[in-house]
């Protein structure tokens, strides 16, 4: 019998379940990368919506008039070459900031509702609708160029609706990925997967930058078409849960059940006997009880509802808030996302002003921040897996980010080389905590022991954490628009203050002595935690 080709041997070396999981990993990566791809154009086009007015001397104007020609750089729709009305006035920074705020405020408000709605609807249908609608409204913004629309209200309304429909994305993809992957090496898996944010930003910058100087309307229409196309792919190929294709679930219950009338009493057992006498990290005990590595003691009692079907009912909003760590991580993400989204929406304009580059080159250079973000997200996941301390990893990177931002604001004015280096470093430290909290931490808390494997709760927990973070994402670009006229240095001071707040509002996350384990109620679920001892 002939030896099988190397390629075939490689294919059959993986099981059917592994191939399905790899497929879902790649598909959800591409789906959410397309969402971020459609958010990036507005930051690239800002430099084109408002340009420094061209100084026309009287001789050139008079010569052009006598020749009966129009200056080639003068816009037909404005009296001077200052950009696109209404962004051609001196208050352009406030107007551009209002566009960002419109999108992000709608996104923040919609996120709280999206998780609740999403867990009650099929993920595939819900996500498909969101992607098709998002593609349509992203393209609609660009149509303002082709139809010569100069109404500020038109662009604001488009941003608001687009922000609302884009909230369908994050809870859906995180829930789907959480269904397929267990907790083993979750930080690494989520860290690699979350690079879709940076990949989407990079592709969005390059696509929008290609047309920004010649036809900025296409900078929105093309990304909009890509998102809509990916929505069709989602409808055709997304598999919500392993059981839908008879794949094995990675969630394994290590417990023994005893029937007791209406309720079942489960006595949780130690996973590893070798760790029986080892003191456990309080951070893992209280925040991530479902870690599966000895963090659940034998005297932890979980009283569950009976088999009436309520065990898989959607968790309430207040029930999700009572999960230890949800509020703390949500507040931490609020400030972390404020910093990240300020860079997302204002970095190209900052580079244009400081390094005096055109909009296209500034957009291309800004992608280095996202390249750094890819490495930062993966590094945060690897470290948190190795240390088994997600919160401490976040705290350390936030602590390093603040002085890095100060150095960035100081040396980026020294030349292009300094800007490149600081973009990579800042991207890694700013995006690392943001990526870790929105992915691995959200999935950990969404599969908390109190939820007894209820996958429906993951969407709500994810929406609460990311929705709170989106409040900061809305405030950051707005504040940048208001503060930047007084100097870009003040914007960086605001960002450093936000990083400091991310540490101050959540001492429980990285000071284990502050952890206090208390009774937890989630709907009808009651988790009674006895005093922890070795």
Coordinates of C-alpha atoms in Angstrom, one line a residue, residues 1 32 89 107 119 158 225 228 275 281 290 322 346 380 434 446 461 470 478 519 526:
X1 CA 0.0 0.0 0.0
X32 CA -15.7 40.4 13.9
X89 CA -15.2 75.5 9.8
X107 CA -23.1 51.5 20.8
X119 CA -29.4 35.3 24.3
X158 CA -26.2 57.4 10.3
X225 CA -20.0 46.0 1.3
X228 CA -22.6 42.8 4.4
X275 CA -3.6 20.2 45.1
X281 CA -5.0 32.2 45.1
X290 CA -15.1 27.8 37.4
X322 CA -24.0 39.7 41.2
X346 CA -8.0 60.3 16.6
X380 CA -1.5 39.2 27.9
X434 CA -8.6 45.7 26.8
X446 CA -19.9 34.2 31.8
X461 CA -22.3 39.0 31.0
X470 CA -18.3 51.3 25.5
X478 CA -15.6 63.1 22.6
X519 CA -23.2 34.4 49.0
X526 CA -27.7 30.0 45.0

